[in-house]
Coordinates of C-alpha atoms in Angstrom, one line a residue:
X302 CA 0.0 0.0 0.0
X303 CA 1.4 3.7 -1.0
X304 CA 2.3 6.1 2.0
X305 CA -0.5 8.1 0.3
X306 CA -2.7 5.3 0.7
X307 CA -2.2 5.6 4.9
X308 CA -3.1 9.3 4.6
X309 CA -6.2 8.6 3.3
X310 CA -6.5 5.7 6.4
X311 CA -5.5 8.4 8.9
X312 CA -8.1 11.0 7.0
X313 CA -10.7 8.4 7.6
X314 CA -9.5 7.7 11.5
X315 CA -9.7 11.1 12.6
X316 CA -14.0 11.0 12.8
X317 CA -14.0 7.1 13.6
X318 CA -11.0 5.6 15.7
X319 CA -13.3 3.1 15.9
X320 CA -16.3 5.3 17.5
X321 CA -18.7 4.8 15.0
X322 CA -18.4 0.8 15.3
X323 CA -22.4 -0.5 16.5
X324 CA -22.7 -2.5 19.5
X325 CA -25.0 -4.7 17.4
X326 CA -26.2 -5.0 14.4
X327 CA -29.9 -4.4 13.5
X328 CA -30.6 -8.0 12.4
X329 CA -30.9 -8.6 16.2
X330 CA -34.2 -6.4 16.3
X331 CA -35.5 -8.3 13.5
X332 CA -34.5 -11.7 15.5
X333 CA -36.9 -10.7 18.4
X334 CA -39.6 -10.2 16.0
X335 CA -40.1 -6.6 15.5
X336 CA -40.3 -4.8 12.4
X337 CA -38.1 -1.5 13.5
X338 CA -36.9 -0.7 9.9
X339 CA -37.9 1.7 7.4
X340 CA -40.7 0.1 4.5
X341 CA -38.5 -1.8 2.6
X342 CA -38.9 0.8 -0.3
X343 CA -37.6 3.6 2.2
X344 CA -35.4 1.7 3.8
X345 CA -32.0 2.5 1.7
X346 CA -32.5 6.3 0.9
X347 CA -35.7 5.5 -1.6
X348 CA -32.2 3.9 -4.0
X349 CA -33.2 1.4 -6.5
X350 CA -31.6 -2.2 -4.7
X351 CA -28.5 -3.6 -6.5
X352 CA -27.8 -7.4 -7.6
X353 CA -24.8 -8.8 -7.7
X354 CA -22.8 -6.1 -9.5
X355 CA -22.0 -3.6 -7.1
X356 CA -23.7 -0.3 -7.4
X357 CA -22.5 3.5 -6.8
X358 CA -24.7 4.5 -3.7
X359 CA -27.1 7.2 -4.0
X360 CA -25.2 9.1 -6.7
X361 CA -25.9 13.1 -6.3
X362 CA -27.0 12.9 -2.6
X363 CA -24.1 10.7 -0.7
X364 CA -21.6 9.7 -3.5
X365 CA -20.3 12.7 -5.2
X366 CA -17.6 13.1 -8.2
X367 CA -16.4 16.5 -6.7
X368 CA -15.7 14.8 -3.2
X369 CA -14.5 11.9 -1.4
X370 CA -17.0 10.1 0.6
X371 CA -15.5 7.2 2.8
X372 CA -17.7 6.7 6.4
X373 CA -21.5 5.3 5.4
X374 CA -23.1 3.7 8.3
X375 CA -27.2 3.3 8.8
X376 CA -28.0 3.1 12.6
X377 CA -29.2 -0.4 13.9
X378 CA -32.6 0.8 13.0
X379 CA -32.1 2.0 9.6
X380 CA -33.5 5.2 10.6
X381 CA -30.5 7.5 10.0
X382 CA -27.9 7.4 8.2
X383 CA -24.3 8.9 8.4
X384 CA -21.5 9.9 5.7
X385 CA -18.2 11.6 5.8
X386 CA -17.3 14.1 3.2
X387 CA -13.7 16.0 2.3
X388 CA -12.5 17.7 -1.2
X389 CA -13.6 20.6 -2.8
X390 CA -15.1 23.1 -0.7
X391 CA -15.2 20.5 2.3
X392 CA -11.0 21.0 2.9
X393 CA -11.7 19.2 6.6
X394 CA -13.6 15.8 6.4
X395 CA -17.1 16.9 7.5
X396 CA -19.5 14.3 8.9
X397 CA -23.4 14.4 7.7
X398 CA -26.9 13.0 8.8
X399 CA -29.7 12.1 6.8
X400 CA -33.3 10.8 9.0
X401 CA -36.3 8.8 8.4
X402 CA -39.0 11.2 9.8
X403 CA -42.1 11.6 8.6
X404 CA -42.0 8.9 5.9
X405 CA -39.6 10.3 4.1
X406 CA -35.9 10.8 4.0
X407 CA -34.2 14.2 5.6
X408 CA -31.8 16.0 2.9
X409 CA -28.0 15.7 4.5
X410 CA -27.2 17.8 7.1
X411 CA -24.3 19.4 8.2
X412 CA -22.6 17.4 11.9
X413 CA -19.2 18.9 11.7
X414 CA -19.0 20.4 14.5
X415 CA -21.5 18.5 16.7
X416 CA -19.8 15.3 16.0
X417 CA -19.6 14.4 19.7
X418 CA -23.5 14.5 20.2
X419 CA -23.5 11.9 17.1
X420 CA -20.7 9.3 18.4
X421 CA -23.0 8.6 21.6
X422 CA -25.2 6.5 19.3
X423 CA -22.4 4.7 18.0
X424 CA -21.4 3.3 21.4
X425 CA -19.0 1.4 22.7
X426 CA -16.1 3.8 21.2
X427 CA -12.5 2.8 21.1
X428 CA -11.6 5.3 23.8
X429 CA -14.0 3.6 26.4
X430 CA -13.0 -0.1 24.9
X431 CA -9.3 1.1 25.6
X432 CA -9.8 1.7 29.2
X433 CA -11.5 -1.8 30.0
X434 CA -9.4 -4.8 30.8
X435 CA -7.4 -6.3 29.1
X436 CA -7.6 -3.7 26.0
X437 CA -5.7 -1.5 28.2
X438 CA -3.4 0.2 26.8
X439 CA -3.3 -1.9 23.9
X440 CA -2.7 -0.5 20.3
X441 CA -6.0 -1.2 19.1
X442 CA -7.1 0.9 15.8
X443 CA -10.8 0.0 15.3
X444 CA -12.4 -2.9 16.1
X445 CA -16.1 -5.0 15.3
X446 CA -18.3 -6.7 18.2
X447 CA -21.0 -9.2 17.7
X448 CA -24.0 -9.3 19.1
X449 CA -23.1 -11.6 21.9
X450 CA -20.2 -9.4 22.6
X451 CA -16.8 -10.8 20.9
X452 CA -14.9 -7.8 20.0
X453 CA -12.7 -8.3 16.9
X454 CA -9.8 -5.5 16.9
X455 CA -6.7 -5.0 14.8
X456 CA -3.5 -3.3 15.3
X457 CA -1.9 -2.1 12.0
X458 CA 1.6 -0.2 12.0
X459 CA 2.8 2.2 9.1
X460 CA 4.7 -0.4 7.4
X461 CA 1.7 -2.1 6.5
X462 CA 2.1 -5.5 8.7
X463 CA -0.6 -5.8 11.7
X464 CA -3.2 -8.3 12.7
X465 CA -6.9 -9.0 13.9
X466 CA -7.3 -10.3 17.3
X467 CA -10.3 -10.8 19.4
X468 CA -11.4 -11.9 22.4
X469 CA -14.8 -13.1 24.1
X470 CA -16.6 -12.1 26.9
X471 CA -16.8 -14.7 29.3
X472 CA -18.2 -15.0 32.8
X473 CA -18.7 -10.9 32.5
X474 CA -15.3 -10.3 31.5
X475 CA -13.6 -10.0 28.8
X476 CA -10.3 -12.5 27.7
X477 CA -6.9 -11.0 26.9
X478 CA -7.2 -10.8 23.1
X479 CA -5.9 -14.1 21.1
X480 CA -4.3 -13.5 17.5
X481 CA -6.6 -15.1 15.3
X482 CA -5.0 -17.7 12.7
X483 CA -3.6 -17.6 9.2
X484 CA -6.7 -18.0 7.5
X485 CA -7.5 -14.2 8.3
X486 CA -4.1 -13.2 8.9
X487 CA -2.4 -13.2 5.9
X488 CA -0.8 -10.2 3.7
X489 CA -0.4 -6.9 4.6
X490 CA -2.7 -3.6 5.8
X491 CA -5.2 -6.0 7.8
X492 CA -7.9 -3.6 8.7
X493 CA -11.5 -2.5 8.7
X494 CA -12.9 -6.1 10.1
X495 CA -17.3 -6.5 10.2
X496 CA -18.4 -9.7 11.9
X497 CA -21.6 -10.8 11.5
X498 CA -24.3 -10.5 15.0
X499 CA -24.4 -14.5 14.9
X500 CA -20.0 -14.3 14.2
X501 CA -21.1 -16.8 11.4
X502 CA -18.8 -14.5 9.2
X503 CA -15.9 -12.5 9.5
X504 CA -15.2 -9.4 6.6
X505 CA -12.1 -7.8 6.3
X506 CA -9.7 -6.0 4.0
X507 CA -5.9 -6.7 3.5
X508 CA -3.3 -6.7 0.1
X509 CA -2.6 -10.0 -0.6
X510 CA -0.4 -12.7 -3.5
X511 CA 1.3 -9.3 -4.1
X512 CA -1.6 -7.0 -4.5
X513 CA -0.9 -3.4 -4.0
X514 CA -4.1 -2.1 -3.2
X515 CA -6.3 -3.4 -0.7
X516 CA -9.3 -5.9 -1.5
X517 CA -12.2 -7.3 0.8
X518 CA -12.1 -11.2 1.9
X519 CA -15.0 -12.9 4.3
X520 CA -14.5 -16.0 6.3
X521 CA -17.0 -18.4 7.3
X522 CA -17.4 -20.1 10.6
X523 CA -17.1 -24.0 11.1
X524 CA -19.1 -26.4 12.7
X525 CA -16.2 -26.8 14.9
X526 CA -16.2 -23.3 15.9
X527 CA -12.9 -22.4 13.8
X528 CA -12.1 -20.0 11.2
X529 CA -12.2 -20.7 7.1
X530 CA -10.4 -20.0 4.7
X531 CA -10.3 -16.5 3.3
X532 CA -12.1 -16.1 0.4
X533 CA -12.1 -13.1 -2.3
X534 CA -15.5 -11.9 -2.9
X535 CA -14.2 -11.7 -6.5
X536 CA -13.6 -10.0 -9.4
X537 CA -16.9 -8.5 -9.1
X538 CA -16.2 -6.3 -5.9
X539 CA -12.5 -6.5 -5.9
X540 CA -11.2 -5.1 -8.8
X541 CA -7.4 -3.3 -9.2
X542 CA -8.7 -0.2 -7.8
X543 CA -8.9 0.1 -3.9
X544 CA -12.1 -1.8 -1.8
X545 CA -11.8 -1.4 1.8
X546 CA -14.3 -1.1 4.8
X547 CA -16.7 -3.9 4.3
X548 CA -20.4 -3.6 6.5
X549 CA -23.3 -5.3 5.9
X550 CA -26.5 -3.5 6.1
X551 CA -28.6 -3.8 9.9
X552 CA -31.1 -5.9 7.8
X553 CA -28.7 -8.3 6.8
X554 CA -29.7 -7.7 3.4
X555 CA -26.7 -5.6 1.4
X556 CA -23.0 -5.0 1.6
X557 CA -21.6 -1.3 1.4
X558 CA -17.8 -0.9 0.5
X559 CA -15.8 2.0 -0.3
X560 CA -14.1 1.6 -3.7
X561 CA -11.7 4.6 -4.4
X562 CA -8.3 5.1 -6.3
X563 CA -5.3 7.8 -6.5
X564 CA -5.3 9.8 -9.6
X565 CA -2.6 12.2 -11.0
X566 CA -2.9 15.6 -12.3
X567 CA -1.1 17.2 -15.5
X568 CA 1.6 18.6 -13.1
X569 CA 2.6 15.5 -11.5
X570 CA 0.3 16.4 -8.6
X571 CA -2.2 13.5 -6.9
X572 CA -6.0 13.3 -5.8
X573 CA -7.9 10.9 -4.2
X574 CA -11.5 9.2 -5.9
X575 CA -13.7 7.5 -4.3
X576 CA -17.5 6.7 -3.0
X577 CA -19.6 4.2 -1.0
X578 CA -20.6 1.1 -3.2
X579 CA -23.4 -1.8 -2.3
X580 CA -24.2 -4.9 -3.4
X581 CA -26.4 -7.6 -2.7
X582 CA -24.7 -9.6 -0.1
X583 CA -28.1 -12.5 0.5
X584 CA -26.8 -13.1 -3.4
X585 CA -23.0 -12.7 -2.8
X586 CA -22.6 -14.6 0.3
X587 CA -24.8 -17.8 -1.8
X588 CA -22.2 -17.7 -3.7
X589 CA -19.3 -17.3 -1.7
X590 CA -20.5 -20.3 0.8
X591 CA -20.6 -22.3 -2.2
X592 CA -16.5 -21.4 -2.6
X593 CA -16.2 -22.0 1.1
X594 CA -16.2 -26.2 0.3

């Protein structure tokens, strides 16, 4: 990965350090029988649903050509939604809101500098996760959690080589974080980890076979409780640009990525590209299990 490539990471760490990771995902409202979501026509910004080609998201009123837009996140009951913005006139990355009221969709609002308000419904944050034992202290960058608690967290340094760890919560208390195996890590620039509420999946990005930009791999879990094998989710999503920050929908219905690349100017000067995509991950992750054997 180019040094560039960490500015743009850093860029993106300075709203989230891991503060706008949900507790749980929304799929456990739907588990207890309640229908909390949006109409399903509603539910995803009134957009038209993608198959299984990925799709720009809401082009015009999140994804932008004049700006980069890399944080996306619905809360767990798909009632707002949340984007980051920088370039152009935005020279700070500036964090907007968009909320189901009324029937109907909000237009984006300005958060920048209320931002603090916003994080509270994005709770546990890392700052709070690094003051509980035994994350103490620990160099944790951001981090996942499942619905019964596991915390998946990764430390990444500047030369590209880190690792996802995790650790369950047992009796009340949490276990000193174990390195997970070589299934998930393998390559370089291990980051931006989404586990499933049920942990019967595991997302990730990472450069790997000699990649040089980043692409997104998912695990499954085994009967026995272990780990599979990474697997690509292919040439469809990863292509030779950049795909990073994998999250599935609170429905469980559709996977949003951000798919960017660097770009060079006339005078030798560069610029970052880049946008939320979705896909249809009920689709995808038929197809992917049937890779998984």
């Amino acid at each position: 990965m180019k040094n560039s490539t960490v500015l743009l990471f850093l860029m993106f760490l300075m709203l989230t350090s891991g503060g706008f990771a949900q507790k749980s995902n929304g799929q456990a409202f739907a588990a207890k029988g309640k229908d909390v979501f949006p109409p399903f026509k509603d539910r995803y910004l009134g957009q038209k649903p993608p198959g299984l080609v990925p799709q720009l998201f809401a082009p015009g009123m999140v994804s932008t050509k004049k700006h980069v837009e890399s944080l996306y996140t619905f809360t767990p009951d798909m009632k707002e939604f949340y984007f980051n913005r920088v370039g152009g006139k935005y020279k700070k990355t500036t964090l907007f809101v968009m909320q189901y009221k009324n029937n109907q969709w909000s237009k984006a609002s300005n958060l920048s500098t209320d931002i603090k308000k916003y994080r509270g419904r994005f709770k546990p944050g890392s700052s709070k996760i690094k003051n509980l034992a035994p994350f103490k202290d620990l160099p944790i960058i951001g981090f996942t959690v499942s619905s019964k608690g596991t915390y998946y967290v990764y430390f990444l340094k500047r030369d590209g080589s880190g690792h996802l760890s995790c650790s369950r919560l047992v009796n009340g208390k949490y276990e000193k974080p174990e390195k997970m195996d070589k299934h998930i890590n393998s390559g370089k620039w291990i980051a931006h980890p989404f586990v499933a509420p049920d942990e019967s999946y595991l997302m990730w990005d990472a450069e790997k076979n000699g990649a040089n930009t980043p692409d997104i791999y998912i695990s499954f879990r085994r009967k026995d409780g272990s780990w599979g094998p990474a697997i690509s989710l292919g040439d469809k999503v990863n292509t030779a640009a950049y795909e990073q920050r994998p999250r599935v929908t609170p429905d469980g219905k559709y996977l949003f990525f951000w798919r960017g690349d660097k770009k060079a100017r006339k005078d030798g000067s560069t610029y970052w590209v880049g946008n939320p995509y979705w896909v249809d991950f009920i689709q995808l992750r038929k197809e992917l299990l049937k890779n998984s054997h």
